[in-house]
Structure formats: C-alpha cells, structure tokens
C-alpha cells in the first residue's frame, strides 16, 4: 500500500471532510487515443460489446494492459492524503477511465456537487462554490422579451452535472471541457482509523 498527496480546492476539501465527495476526476496525461474519434477508437478495440459503453471497454482494456497509461494517483488499496489538510486520508476503492462528459448525475454528486435540493437550501450562503452567472442564487437578471430586465432561472447550474461542468471549467478552462478528454475516475472511502477516531 502506498500513500500519495493529492490537491483539491477549498470547496472540495470541505466536501471530502463532510463525506460528500467520494470520487475525483483527473486528466490522463498523456491522453490515450490522442486525436482519434470515438468511431476510430471503437475500431481499434475491435468494436463494442452489447450493453457496454466505450468507457467501460477502455477501462477493461487498460486493466488488461492494452491501454498504455499509468495512473499516477495509485491503485486500488493505496491511500490519498489531501495536501491542503494532511489529516484527511482516503483509500482508493476503484479506478476507471472515461470521458469527462460521460459523468452521470449520481457521479456528479459523488464528486461533491450538491443535489438540486441541497443547492437550493444553500443559495447565497458563504463558502458555497457559486455559479459564475447566478453566484449560487439559481436565478439572475436577463434581458426579457419586452426589452426590460427580468429574473430568470439559471440554466448554467440547474443540475449536479452542470455544477460539476462549471467546477471542471474553473480548474481546467472552458476549452478542456469542450474537448471531452479522457480522465481517471478515482473512487475513495474514508480510512477506518479516521472514522474510529472521529467517533
């Protein structure tokens, strides 16, 4: 078992501390299949099996050694120490490969993004990672159909996936999300000795 330091922003450290964050996505460097379309990748791996996604097939190929990239964050059973708060240690429980835009609503919540209900309850409070458009209030002013300002619902942050997209863009930039890069999906859990010490 190895232990490696890992960086998170302040809001994600809070989410880890609160046990809301149990996954992290990190860019794979160098990118596998660089420049290849999904169709070309499917041809390279010999096609998709019925009921399987491209990401799950790529993960299987990586686990069998057919995709030549190493996860620099460790392997299942290794530990991650949060660099900004060294007392927080998490054990890696799973690693897979997927495109960043393949994230599901449940995975966006596991990334520490609030559910719609939680986000609505927290609107406008301090230390909540805010939307760049509505600043976390879920509504903002916009030019209305009668050429006047009116309040409209924010469509930038109205789902956990969209909140995750904004978080990703804040770290890696607008273009990176649009390029839909391959990422490591690292799942982790609280280390038992920490859970016992907190009890």
CSV table of C-alpha atoms in Angstrom, one decimal:
chain,number,residue,atom,x,y,z
A,1,UNK,CA,0.0,0.0,0.0
A,2,UNK,CA,1.3,3.4,-1.0
A,3,UNK,CA,0.2,6.9,0.1
A,4,UNK,CA,0.3,9.9,-2.3
A,5,UNK,CA,-0.5,13.5,-1.8
A,6,UNK,CA,-3.4,15.0,-3.9
A,7,UNK,CA,-4.5,18.6,-4.4
A,8,UNK,CA,-8.1,19.8,-4.1
A,9,UNK,CA,-9.6,23.3,-4.0
A,10,UNK,CA,-11.1,24.6,-0.7
A,11,UNK,CA,-14.7,23.7,-1.6
A,12,UNK,CA,-13.7,20.1,-2.5
A,13,UNK,CA,-11.7,19.8,0.8
A,14,UNK,CA,-14.9,20.7,2.7
A,15,UNK,CA,-16.9,18.2,0.6
A,16,UNK,CA,-14.3,15.5,1.5
A,17,UNK,CA,-14.4,16.4,5.1
A,18,UNK,CA,-18.2,16.2,5.1
A,19,UNK,CA,-18.0,12.9,3.3
A,20,UNK,CA,-20.0,14.3,0.3
A,21,UNK,CA,-17.1,13.7,-2.1
A,22,UNK,CA,-16.1,10.1,-2.7
A,23,UNK,CA,-14.8,10.5,-6.3
A,24,UNK,CA,-12.3,12.7,-8.1
A,25,UNK,CA,-11.7,13.0,-11.8
A,26,UNK,CA,-8.2,13.8,-13.1
A,27,UNK,CA,-6.8,14.3,-16.6
A,28,UNK,CA,-4.9,11.4,-18.0
A,29,UNK,CA,-1.5,12.5,-19.2
A,30,UNK,CA,-0.7,11.8,-21.9
A,31,UNK,CA,-4.2,11.4,-23.4
A,32,UNK,CA,-4.8,7.9,-24.7
A,33,UNK,CA,-6.0,7.7,-28.3
A,34,UNK,CA,-4.9,11.3,-28.9
A,35,UNK,CA,-6.8,12.9,-31.8
A,36,UNK,CA,-8.9,9.7,-32.5
A,37,UNK,CA,-12.6,9.9,-32.8
A,38,UNK,CA,-14.9,7.5,-30.8
A,39,UNK,CA,-15.5,5.6,-34.0
A,40,UNK,CA,-11.8,5.2,-34.7
A,41,UNK,CA,-11.3,4.1,-31.0
A,42,UNK,CA,-14.1,1.5,-31.3
A,43,UNK,CA,-12.4,0.2,-34.5
A,44,UNK,CA,-9.1,-0.1,-32.6
A,45,UNK,CA,-10.6,-2.1,-29.8
A,46,UNK,CA,-12.5,-4.4,-32.1
A,47,UNK,CA,-16.0,-3.0,-31.6
A,48,UNK,CA,-18.3,-2.6,-28.6
A,49,UNK,CA,-19.9,-5.5,-26.8
A,50,UNK,CA,-23.7,-5.3,-26.5
A,51,UNK,CA,-24.8,-3.3,-23.5
A,52,UNK,CA,-21.3,-1.9,-22.8
A,53,UNK,CA,-20.1,1.7,-23.1
A,54,UNK,CA,-16.9,2.8,-24.7
A,55,UNK,CA,-15.6,4.0,-21.4
A,56,UNK,CA,-16.2,0.6,-19.7
A,57,UNK,CA,-14.5,-1.2,-22.6
A,58,UNK,CA,-11.5,1.2,-22.4
A,59,UNK,CA,-11.3,0.6,-18.6
A,60,UNK,CA,-11.3,-3.2,-19.3
A,61,UNK,CA,-8.6,-2.8,-21.9
A,62,UNK,CA,-6.5,-0.6,-19.5
A,63,UNK,CA,-6.8,-3.2,-16.7
A,64,UNK,CA,-5.6,-5.9,-19.1
A,65,UNK,CA,-2.6,-3.8,-20.2
A,66,UNK,CA,-3.8,-2.9,-23.7
A,67,UNK,CA,-4.1,0.8,-23.0
A,68,UNK,CA,-0.6,2.1,-22.1
A,69,UNK,CA,-1.2,4.7,-19.5
A,70,UNK,CA,-0.3,4.5,-15.8
A,71,UNK,CA,-2.5,6.1,-13.1
A,72,UNK,CA,-0.1,8.4,-11.2
A,73,UNK,CA,-2.5,8.6,-8.3
A,74,UNK,CA,-2.0,4.9,-7.3
A,75,UNK,CA,-4.0,1.8,-7.5
A,76,UNK,CA,-6.9,0.2,-5.6
A,77,UNK,CA,-5.9,-0.1,-1.9
A,78,UNK,CA,-3.5,2.8,-2.0
A,79,UNK,CA,-4.2,5.9,0.0
A,80,UNK,CA,-4.5,9.6,-0.9
A,81,UNK,CA,-3.6,12.3,1.6
A,82,UNK,CA,-5.2,15.6,1.0
A,83,UNK,CA,-2.3,18.0,0.6
A,84,UNK,CA,-4.2,21.1,1.9
A,85,UNK,CA,-5.3,19.2,5.0
A,86,UNK,CA,-2.9,16.3,5.7
A,87,UNK,CA,-5.1,14.8,8.5
A,88,UNK,CA,-7.6,13.7,5.7
A,89,UNK,CA,-6.6,10.4,4.2
A,90,UNK,CA,-8.8,8.3,1.8
A,91,UNK,CA,-8.4,4.8,0.5
A,92,UNK,CA,-8.8,4.2,-3.3
A,93,UNK,CA,-11.6,1.7,-3.8
A,94,UNK,CA,-11.9,1.9,-7.7
A,95,UNK,CA,-10.2,3.4,-10.7
A,96,UNK,CA,-11.7,3.6,-14.2
A,97,UNK,CA,-11.3,5.6,-17.4
A,98,UNK,CA,-14.0,7.7,-19.0
A,99,UNK,CA,-14.5,10.8,-21.0
A,100,UNK,CA,-15.2,13.8,-18.8
A,101,UNK,CA,-18.6,14.5,-20.4
A,102,UNK,CA,-19.8,10.9,-19.6
A,103,UNK,CA,-20.3,11.8,-15.9
A,104,UNK,CA,-23.7,10.8,-14.5
A,105,UNK,CA,-25.9,12.8,-12.1
A,106,UNK,CA,-25.0,10.3,-9.3
A,107,UNK,CA,-21.3,10.6,-10.1
A,108,UNK,CA,-21.5,14.5,-10.1
A,109,UNK,CA,-23.0,14.2,-6.6
A,110,UNK,CA,-20.2,11.8,-5.6
A,111,UNK,CA,-17.8,14.5,-6.9
A,112,UNK,CA,-19.1,16.8,-4.1
A,113,UNK,CA,-21.6,18.8,-6.2
A,114,UNK,CA,-24.8,19.4,-4.4
A,115,UNK,CA,-28.1,17.8,-5.4
A,116,UNK,CA,-30.8,20.3,-6.6
A,117,UNK,CA,-32.5,20.3,-3.2
A,118,UNK,CA,-29.2,20.9,-1.2
A,119,UNK,CA,-28.1,23.6,-3.6
A,120,UNK,CA,-31.5,25.4,-3.3
A,121,UNK,CA,-31.2,25.3,0.5
A,122,UNK,CA,-27.7,26.8,0.4
A,123,UNK,CA,-28.3,29.5,-2.2
A,124,UNK,CA,-26.5,32.7,-1.3
A,125,UNK,CA,-24.6,31.3,1.7
A,126,UNK,CA,-20.9,31.9,2.2
A,127,UNK,CA,-18.3,29.3,1.3
A,128,UNK,CA,-20.6,27.5,-1.2
A,129,UNK,CA,-18.9,27.1,-4.6
A,130,UNK,CA,-21.0,29.5,-6.7
A,131,UNK,CA,-22.1,29.6,-10.3
A,132,UNK,CA,-20.3,32.2,-12.3
A,133,UNK,CA,-23.6,33.5,-13.7
A,134,UNK,CA,-26.0,33.5,-10.7
A,135,UNK,CA,-23.5,33.4,-7.9
A,136,UNK,CA,-25.3,30.5,-6.4
A,137,UNK,CA,-28.8,32.1,-6.2
A,138,UNK,CA,-30.1,29.9,-9.1
A,139,UNK,CA,-31.7,33.0,-10.7
A,140,UNK,CA,-30.2,36.0,-12.4
A,141,UNK,CA,-31.3,39.1,-14.4
A,142,UNK,CA,-31.6,38.8,-18.1
A,143,UNK,CA,-33.0,40.9,-20.9
A,144,UNK,CA,-36.6,39.9,-21.2
A,145,UNK,CA,-38.8,39.6,-24.3
A,146,UNK,CA,-40.1,43.1,-23.8
A,147,UNK,CA,-36.6,44.6,-23.7
A,148,UNK,CA,-36.5,45.0,-20.0
A,149,UNK,CA,-34.6,43.2,-17.2
A,150,UNK,CA,-36.4,40.3,-15.6
A,151,UNK,CA,-35.3,37.5,-13.3
A,152,UNK,CA,-34.8,34.1,-14.9
A,153,UNK,CA,-33.8,30.7,-13.7
A,154,UNK,CA,-30.2,29.9,-14.1
A,155,UNK,CA,-29.6,27.2,-16.7
A,156,UNK,CA,-25.8,27.1,-16.1
A,157,UNK,CA,-26.1,25.4,-12.7
A,158,UNK,CA,-29.5,23.7,-12.6
A,159,UNK,CA,-28.3,20.1,-12.3
A,160,UNK,CA,-25.4,18.4,-10.5
A,161,UNK,CA,-23.8,17.6,-13.9
A,162,UNK,CA,-23.9,21.3,-14.9
A,163,UNK,CA,-22.4,22.3,-11.5
A,164,UNK,CA,-19.6,19.8,-12.0
A,165,UNK,CA,-19.0,21.1,-15.5
A,166,UNK,CA,-18.6,24.6,-14.1
A,167,UNK,CA,-16.3,23.3,-11.4
A,168,UNK,CA,-14.2,21.5,-14.1
A,169,UNK,CA,-14.1,24.6,-16.3
A,170,UNK,CA,-12.9,26.7,-13.3
A,171,UNK,CA,-9.9,24.4,-12.9
A,172,UNK,CA,-9.0,23.3,-16.4
A,173,UNK,CA,-10.6,26.0,-18.6
A,174,UNK,CA,-13.6,26.2,-21.0
A,175,UNK,CA,-11.8,24.5,-23.9
A,176,UNK,CA,-10.9,21.5,-21.9
A,177,UNK,CA,-14.5,20.5,-21.1
A,178,UNK,CA,-15.4,21.0,-24.8
A,179,UNK,CA,-12.5,18.8,-25.9
A,180,UNK,CA,-14.0,16.0,-23.7
A,181,UNK,CA,-10.7,14.5,-22.6
A,182,UNK,CA,-10.2,11.0,-21.1
A,183,UNK,CA,-9.9,11.2,-17.3
A,184,UNK,CA,-9.1,8.9,-14.3
A,185,UNK,CA,-12.2,8.3,-12.2
A,186,UNK,CA,-10.9,7.6,-8.7
A,187,UNK,CA,-13.3,6.4,-6.1
A,188,UNK,CA,-12.3,6.5,-2.5
A,189,UNK,CA,-13.6,6.0,1.0
A,190,UNK,CA,-12.7,7.2,4.5
A,191,UNK,CA,-9.9,5.3,6.1
A,192,UNK,CA,-11.4,3.3,9.0
A,193,UNK,CA,-8.9,4.5,11.7
A,194,UNK,CA,-10.1,8.1,10.9
A,195,UNK,CA,-13.7,7.1,11.2
A,196,UNK,CA,-13.0,5.4,14.6
A,197,UNK,CA,-11.0,8.5,15.8
A,198,UNK,CA,-13.9,10.8,14.9
A,199,UNK,CA,-16.5,8.7,16.8
